[in-house]
Amino acid sequence: MSAQQVRSITELFSAATDWRLGGGDGDWTAVSDLHEIASREVLDRALELTTASDPRSRARAADILGQLGLPKRAFPEECLAAVIHLATHETDPDVLQAAAAALGHLVDPRSTSTLARMANSEEPELRQAVATALGGRSTPEAIATLIRLAGDPIADVREWATFGLGELGTLDTPEVRTTLHRRLDDDDPEVRYEAIRGLARCGDLRAVESLIDALGDQPHNLSLFPAAKVLLNLPHEYGSLTAADLIDGLRSLVATRGAA
């Protein structure tokens, strides 16, 4: 936001909750401006909005509270308490989805139990929001929830949960590895790719054959290249390698380990 505040806080809240704007989603520029202002007045108005009769306004309150003051947090305790309360007492699925996303942005371990309960929802969009919010969290409850969501019937939920487990990186447990290994046979290619990347971060050679297949099918999918480089112990910046180069290296790795 520029040094000169063009719109008042009242005007920004009005625009953020004007559903004629933004294709029916309100003015997200106004939401971003409120994040940046992050004053006590913004907080108080957002807290008041959590009790609005219109569920879209309650969802917008979560949107504002979840990222208030970014990149430097403003009123984190008040924001966390308000969003947890909203998530605990709300019934509207869109508001719950916004609350889950907000808890993901707030990244506070005290919200993990709330997110874990929300993972039981029958709404796939909410389960996906929970999987996204829990990504990279390393508490036992977060990991257990991600493992459960990695087996969800909806591919988008499985993808985000598998990604979240893969992002744990150095947190190398048999349960995480087993879940990632199961997802190598997933019907959805994006889920398989997330499992490959996660296992590669763990240095698990069970990813190699699946990675060779994926590189053969998607030779220009650069998101797969870092996984191959990790398994081959190559620097991330190493040369202008092609998929064929990486496949040859991975096959040599398999042959070498097999001979050993």
mmCIF file of C-alpha atoms in Angstrom:
data_model
loop_
_atom_site.group_PDB
_atom_site.id
_atom_site.type_symbol
_atom_site.label_atom_id
_atom_site.label_comp_id
_atom_site.label_asym_id
_atom_site.label_seq_id
_atom_site.Cartn_x
_atom_site.Cartn_y
_atom_site.Cartn_z
ATOM 1 C CA MET A 1 0.000 0.000 0.000
ATOM 2 C CA SER A 2 1.288 3.484 -0.763
ATOM 3 C CA ALA A 3 2.255 5.942 1.943
ATOM 4 C CA GLN A 4 -0.973 7.800 1.208
ATOM 5 C CA GLN A 5 -3.981 5.766 2.280
ATOM 6 C CA VAL A 6 -6.479 6.276 -0.533
ATOM 7 C CA ARG A 7 -9.472 4.589 1.095
ATOM 8 C CA SER A 8 -10.551 4.793 4.713
ATOM 9 C CA ILE A 9 -10.868 1.673 6.844
ATOM 10 C CA THR A 10 -14.642 1.997 6.643
ATOM 11 C CA GLU A 11 -14.460 2.135 2.860
ATOM 12 C CA LEU A 12 -12.107 -0.848 2.742
ATOM 13 C CA PHE A 13 -14.417 -3.002 4.845
ATOM 14 C CA SER A 14 -17.339 -1.926 2.715
ATOM 15 C CA ALA A 15 -15.498 -2.926 -0.478
ATOM 16 C CA ALA A 16 -14.245 -6.182 1.033
ATOM 17 C CA THR A 17 -17.838 -7.226 1.770
ATOM 18 C CA ASP A 18 -19.449 -5.814 -1.366
ATOM 19 C CA TRP A 19 -20.399 -9.040 -3.148
ATOM 20 C CA ARG A 20 -21.115 -7.177 -6.370
ATOM 21 C CA LEU A 21 -17.342 -6.814 -6.743
ATOM 22 C CA GLY A 22 -14.728 -9.383 -7.668
ATOM 23 C CA GLY A 23 -17.128 -11.673 -9.445
ATOM 24 C CA GLY A 24 -19.208 -12.048 -6.299
ATOM 25 C CA ASP A 25 -16.235 -12.511 -3.987
ATOM 26 C CA GLY A 26 -15.780 -8.938 -2.811
ATOM 27 C CA ASP A 27 -12.766 -6.685 -3.320
ATOM 28 C CA TRP A 28 -9.624 -8.677 -2.468
ATOM 29 C CA THR A 29 -7.464 -5.602 -2.958
ATOM 30 C CA ALA A 30 -9.333 -4.091 -0.023
ATOM 31 C CA VAL A 31 -8.649 -7.237 2.019
ATOM 32 C CA SER A 32 -4.931 -6.967 1.225
ATOM 33 C CA ASP A 33 -4.937 -3.300 2.218
ATOM 34 C CA LEU A 34 -6.563 -4.174 5.544
ATOM 35 C CA HIS A 35 -3.872 -6.815 6.105
ATOM 36 C CA GLU A 36 -1.255 -4.136 5.634
ATOM 37 C CA ILE A 37 -2.895 -1.434 7.786
ATOM 38 C CA ALA A 38 -3.332 -3.980 10.616
ATOM 39 C CA SER A 39 -4.442 -1.399 13.165
ATOM 40 C CA ARG A 40 -6.498 -1.944 16.300
ATOM 41 C CA GLU A 41 -9.498 -0.560 14.446
ATOM 42 C CA VAL A 42 -9.056 -3.129 11.672
ATOM 43 C CA LEU A 43 -8.822 -5.915 14.241
ATOM 44 C CA ASP A 44 -11.913 -4.760 16.128
ATOM 45 C CA ARG A 45 -13.977 -4.460 12.962
ATOM 46 C CA ALA A 46 -12.857 -7.881 11.775
ATOM 47 C CA LEU A 47 -13.750 -9.381 15.163
ATOM 48 C CA GLU A 48 -17.187 -7.772 14.922
ATOM 49 C CA LEU A 49 -17.571 -9.248 11.452
ATOM 50 C CA THR A 50 -17.175 -12.792 12.845
ATOM 51 C CA THR A 51 -20.692 -12.479 14.294
ATOM 52 C CA ALA A 52 -22.333 -11.117 11.131
ATOM 53 C CA SER A 53 -25.584 -12.741 10.019
ATOM 54 C CA ASP A 54 -24.263 -13.219 6.467
ATOM 55 C CA PRO A 55 -21.923 -16.242 6.294
ATOM 56 C CA ARG A 56 -19.959 -14.566 3.498
ATOM 57 C CA SER A 57 -19.087 -11.754 5.903
ATOM 58 C CA ARG A 58 -18.019 -14.223 8.588
ATOM 59 C CA ALA A 59 -15.799 -15.931 6.030
ATOM 60 C CA ARG A 60 -14.348 -12.555 5.081
ATOM 61 C CA ALA A 61 -13.552 -11.927 8.752
ATOM 62 C CA ALA A 62 -11.465 -15.107 8.739
ATOM 63 C CA ASP A 63 -9.753 -13.959 5.529
ATOM 64 C CA ILE A 64 -8.732 -10.729 7.226
ATOM 65 C CA LEU A 65 -7.711 -12.181 10.592
ATOM 66 C CA GLY A 66 -5.662 -14.981 9.099
ATOM 67 C CA GLN A 67 -3.114 -12.651 7.519
ATOM 68 C CA LEU A 68 -3.394 -9.476 9.585
ATOM 69 C CA GLY A 69 -0.111 -7.601 9.554
ATOM 70 C CA LEU A 70 1.768 -9.814 7.124
ATOM 71 C CA PRO A 71 4.670 -10.259 6.888
ATOM 72 C CA LYS A 72 4.950 -9.098 10.514
ATOM 73 C CA ARG A 73 2.018 -10.404 12.516
ATOM 74 C CA ALA A 74 -0.319 -7.994 14.242
ATOM 75 C CA PHE A 75 -2.413 -9.067 17.248
ATOM 76 C CA PRO A 76 -1.631 -12.773 16.721
ATOM 77 C CA GLU A 77 -3.231 -13.937 19.974
ATOM 78 C CA GLU A 78 -6.505 -12.140 19.292
ATOM 79 C CA CYS A 79 -6.576 -13.369 15.693
ATOM 80 C CA LEU A 80 -5.872 -16.976 16.660
ATOM 81 C CA ALA A 81 -8.494 -17.039 19.411
ATOM 82 C CA ALA A 82 -11.138 -15.509 17.154
ATOM 83 C CA VAL A 83 -10.533 -17.888 14.256
ATOM 84 C CA ILE A 84 -10.454 -20.969 16.513
ATOM 85 C CA HIS A 85 -13.727 -19.830 18.078
ATOM 86 C CA LEU A 86 -15.214 -19.322 14.634
ATOM 87 C CA ALA A 87 -14.023 -22.736 13.449
ATOM 88 C CA THR A 88 -15.380 -24.415 16.583
ATOM 89 C CA HIS A 89 -18.869 -22.884 16.546
ATOM 90 C CA GLU A 90 -19.510 -22.382 12.821
ATOM 91 C CA THR A 91 -21.696 -24.640 10.678
ATOM 92 C CA ASP A 92 -21.491 -23.012 7.250
ATOM 93 C CA PRO A 93 -18.991 -24.963 5.085
ATOM 94 C CA ASP A 94 -17.668 -21.863 3.282
ATOM 95 C CA VAL A 95 -16.961 -20.110 6.584
ATOM 96 C CA LEU A 96 -15.265 -23.238 7.921
ATOM 97 C CA GLN A 97 -13.132 -23.430 4.795
ATOM 98 C CA ALA A 98 -12.055 -19.794 5.243
ATOM 99 C CA ALA A 99 -11.321 -20.465 8.913
ATOM 100 C CA ALA A 100 -9.168 -23.484 8.046
ATOM 101 C CA ALA A 101 -7.220 -21.409 5.542
ATOM 102 C CA ALA A 102 -6.771 -18.669 8.141
ATOM 103 C CA LEU A 103 -5.439 -21.163 10.686
ATOM 104 C CA GLY A 104 -2.997 -22.346 8.049
ATOM 105 C CA HIS A 105 -1.734 -18.805 7.624
ATOM 106 C CA LEU A 106 -1.483 -18.249 11.380
ATOM 107 C CA VAL A 107 0.723 -21.386 11.708
ATOM 108 C CA ASP A 108 0.213 -21.833 15.437
ATOM 109 C CA PRO A 109 0.420 -25.354 16.914
ATOM 110 C CA ARG A 110 -2.506 -24.515 19.195
ATOM 111 C CA SER A 111 -4.765 -24.673 16.143
ATOM 112 C CA THR A 112 -3.799 -28.227 15.186
ATOM 113 C CA SER A 113 -6.512 -29.936 17.240
ATOM 114 C CA THR A 114 -9.158 -27.688 15.704
ATOM 115 C CA LEU A 115 -7.919 -28.489 12.203
ATOM 116 C CA ALA A 116 -7.809 -32.213 12.999
ATOM 117 C CA ARG A 117 -11.487 -32.131 13.991
ATOM 118 C CA MET A 118 -12.345 -30.243 10.817
ATOM 119 C CA ALA A 119 -10.708 -33.015 8.793
ATOM 120 C CA ASN A 120 -13.729 -35.194 9.639
ATOM 121 C CA SER A 121 -15.991 -32.995 7.503
ATOM 122 C CA GLU A 122 -18.032 -34.487 4.688
ATOM 123 C CA GLU A 123 -17.140 -31.434 2.575
ATOM 124 C CA PRO A 124 -14.123 -32.230 0.341
ATOM 125 C CA GLU A 125 -13.231 -28.540 -0.049
ATOM 126 C CA LEU A 126 -12.924 -28.250 3.726
ATOM 127 C CA ARG A 127 -10.811 -31.397 3.991
ATOM 128 C CA GLN A 128 -8.548 -29.982 1.291
ATOM 129 C CA ALA A 129 -8.261 -26.696 3.196
ATOM 130 C CA VAL A 130 -7.282 -28.648 6.312
ATOM 131 C CA ALA A 131 -4.668 -30.663 4.407
ATOM 132 C CA THR A 132 -3.215 -27.426 3.058
ATOM 133 C CA ALA A 133 -3.232 -25.768 6.478
ATOM 134 C CA LEU A 134 -1.473 -28.708 8.173
ATOM 135 C CA GLY A 135 1.237 -29.017 5.531
ATOM 136 C CA GLY A 136 4.686 -29.158 7.077
ATOM 137 C CA ARG A 137 3.467 -29.323 10.695
ATOM 138 C CA SER A 138 5.369 -31.964 12.611
ATOM 139 C CA THR A 139 3.294 -32.646 15.732
ATOM 140 C CA PRO A 140 1.969 -36.211 16.085
ATOM 141 C CA GLU A 141 -1.636 -35.042 15.717
ATOM 142 C CA ALA A 142 -0.851 -33.085 12.541
ATOM 143 C CA ILE A 143 1.041 -36.011 11.014
ATOM 144 C CA ALA A 144 -1.710 -38.476 11.904
ATOM 145 C CA THR A 145 -4.302 -36.215 10.288
ATOM 146 C CA LEU A 146 -2.239 -35.771 7.125
ATOM 147 C CA ILE A 147 -1.686 -39.530 6.899
ATOM 148 C CA ARG A 148 -5.441 -40.051 7.123
ATOM 149 C CA LEU A 149 -6.154 -37.378 4.510
ATOM 150 C CA ALA A 150 -3.526 -38.875 2.190
ATOM 151 C CA GLY A 151 -5.961 -41.758 1.766
ATOM 152 C CA ASP A 152 -8.959 -39.510 1.083
ATOM 153 C CA PRO A 153 -11.306 -40.495 -1.777
ATOM 154 C CA ILE A 154 -10.834 -37.048 -3.371
ATOM 155 C CA ALA A 155 -7.613 -36.626 -5.369
ATOM 156 C CA ASP A 156 -7.105 -32.935 -4.500
ATOM 157 C CA VAL A 157 -7.258 -33.774 -0.796
ATOM 158 C CA ARG A 158 -4.773 -36.629 -1.228
ATOM 159 C CA GLU A 159 -2.458 -34.389 -3.225
ATOM 160 C CA TRP A 160 -2.287 -31.657 -0.565
ATOM 161 C CA ALA A 161 -1.945 -34.158 2.272
ATOM 162 C CA THR A 162 0.836 -36.012 0.438
ATOM 163 C CA PHE A 163 2.533 -32.703 -0.292
ATOM 164 C CA GLY A 164 2.276 -31.774 3.381
ATOM 165 C CA LEU A 165 3.887 -35.028 4.465
ATOM 166 C CA GLY A 166 6.610 -34.659 1.855
ATOM 167 C CA GLU A 167 7.394 -31.178 3.105
ATOM 168 C CA LEU A 168 8.331 -32.600 6.505
ATOM 169 C CA GLY A 169 11.686 -33.421 4.924
ATOM 170 C CA THR A 170 14.019 -34.460 7.683
ATOM 171 C CA LEU A 171 11.186 -35.770 9.873
ATOM 172 C CA ASP A 172 11.752 -39.310 8.727
ATOM 173 C CA THR A 173 9.362 -41.796 10.328
ATOM 174 C CA PRO A 174 8.237 -45.238 9.131
ATOM 175 C CA GLU A 175 4.615 -44.066 9.135
ATOM 176 C CA VAL A 176 5.343 -41.098 6.876
ATOM 177 C CA ARG A 177 7.462 -43.183 4.507
ATOM 178 C CA THR A 178 4.844 -45.936 4.338
ATOM 179 C CA THR A 179 2.135 -43.427 3.475
ATOM 180 C CA LEU A 180 4.257 -41.804 0.784
ATOM 181 C CA HIS A 181 5.164 -45.216 -0.633
ATOM 182 C CA ARG A 182 1.478 -46.184 -0.897
ATOM 183 C CA ARG A 183 0.766 -43.033 -2.851
ATOM 184 C CA LEU A 184 3.297 -44.055 -5.539
ATOM 185 C CA ASP A 185 0.492 -46.221 -6.936
ATOM 186 C CA ASP A 186 -2.152 -43.504 -6.743
ATOM 187 C CA ASP A 187 -4.534 -43.152 -9.685
ATOM 188 C CA ASP A 188 -3.823 -39.424 -9.841
ATOM 189 C CA PRO A 189 -0.442 -38.437 -11.343
ATOM 190 C CA GLU A 190 -0.098 -35.291 -9.230
ATOM 191 C CA VAL A 191 -0.472 -37.347 -6.063
ATOM 192 C CA ARG A 192 2.172 -39.763 -7.355
ATOM 193 C CA TYR A 193 4.533 -36.876 -8.097
ATOM 194 C CA GLU A 194 4.122 -35.487 -4.571
ATOM 195 C CA ALA A 195 4.881 -38.932 -3.149
ATOM 196 C CA ILE A 196 7.992 -39.183 -5.325
ATOM 197 C CA ARG A 197 9.237 -35.798 -4.177
ATOM 198 C CA GLY A 198 8.538 -36.628 -0.534
ATOM 199 C CA LEU A 199 10.368 -39.945 -0.640
ATOM 200 C CA ALA A 200 13.279 -38.360 -2.480
ATOM 201 C CA ARG A 201 13.656 -35.822 0.329
ATOM 202 C CA CYS A 202 13.944 -38.801 2.701
ATOM 203 C CA GLY A 203 16.534 -40.415 0.424
ATOM 204 C CA ASP A 204 14.212 -43.400 -0.028
ATOM 205 C CA LEU A 205 15.205 -45.346 -3.145
ATOM 206 C CA ARG A 206 11.703 -46.810 -3.473
ATOM 207 C CA ALA A 207 10.928 -43.588 -5.327
ATOM 208 C CA VAL A 208 13.448 -44.301 -8.095
ATOM 209 C CA GLU A 209 11.416 -46.560 -10.393
ATOM 210 C CA SER A 210 8.358 -44.315 -10.117
ATOM 211 C CA LEU A 211 10.529 -41.281 -10.785
ATOM 212 C CA ILE A 212 12.021 -42.912 -13.893
ATOM 213 C CA ASP A 213 8.494 -43.590 -15.162
ATOM 214 C CA ALA A 214 7.351 -40.061 -14.349
ATOM 215 C CA LEU A 215 10.332 -38.457 -16.107
ATOM 216 C CA GLY A 216 9.698 -40.675 -19.112
ATOM 217 C CA ASP A 217 6.049 -39.604 -19.249
ATOM 218 C CA GLN A 218 6.722 -35.943 -18.402
ATOM 219 C CA PRO A 219 10.256 -35.104 -19.594
ATOM 220 C CA HIS A 220 9.584 -31.366 -19.399
ATOM 221 C CA ASN A 221 8.090 -31.413 -15.903
ATOM 222 C CA LEU A 222 10.852 -29.477 -14.172
ATOM 223 C CA SER A 223 9.233 -29.961 -10.767
ATOM 224 C CA LEU A 224 10.443 -33.578 -10.892
ATOM 225 C CA PHE A 225 14.074 -32.680 -11.547
ATOM 226 C CA PRO A 226 14.987 -31.712 -7.951
ATOM 227 C CA ALA A 227 13.824 -35.126 -6.698
ATOM 228 C CA ALA A 228 16.152 -36.848 -9.157
ATOM 229 C CA LYS A 229 19.037 -34.558 -8.188
ATOM 230 C CA VAL A 230 18.508 -35.313 -4.498
ATOM 231 C CA LEU A 231 18.582 -39.066 -5.105
ATOM 232 C CA LEU A 232 21.647 -38.710 -7.321
ATOM 233 C CA ASN A 233 23.320 -36.443 -4.765
ATOM 234 C CA LEU A 234 23.720 -33.648 -7.311
ATOM 235 C CA PRO A 235 23.713 -29.947 -6.423
ATOM 236 C CA HIS A 236 20.342 -28.348 -7.159
ATOM 237 C CA GLU A 237 22.018 -25.935 -9.590
ATOM 238 C CA TYR A 238 23.941 -28.702 -11.326
ATOM 239 C CA GLY A 239 24.173 -28.063 -15.082
ATOM 240 C CA SER A 240 21.450 -28.101 -17.713
ATOM 241 C CA LEU A 241 20.506 -31.739 -17.355
ATOM 242 C CA THR A 242 17.677 -33.232 -19.371
ATOM 243 C CA ALA A 243 15.143 -35.806 -18.257
ATOM 244 C CA ALA A 244 17.065 -38.398 -20.279
ATOM 245 C CA ASP A 245 20.267 -37.548 -18.370
ATOM 246 C CA LEU A 246 18.488 -37.959 -15.049
ATOM 247 C CA ILE A 247 16.854 -41.226 -16.111
ATOM 248 C CA ASP A 248 20.266 -42.621 -17.098
ATOM 249 C CA GLY A 249 21.675 -41.562 -13.743
ATOM 250 C CA LEU A 250 18.795 -43.114 -11.832
ATOM 251 C CA ARG A 251 19.120 -46.386 -13.742
ATOM 252 C CA SER A 252 22.819 -46.457 -12.945
ATOM 253 C CA LEU A 253 21.969 -45.834 -9.301
ATOM 254 C CA VAL A 254 19.590 -48.791 -9.275
ATOM 255 C CA ALA A 255 22.175 -51.000 -10.983
ATOM 256 C CA THR A 256 24.908 -49.951 -8.566
ATOM 257 C CA ARG A 257 22.762 -50.545 -5.495
ATOM 258 C CA GLY A 258 21.562 -53.858 -6.925
ATOM 259 C CA ALA A 259 25.139 -55.002 -7.500
ATOM 260 C CA ALA A 260 26.050 -54.014 -3.972
#
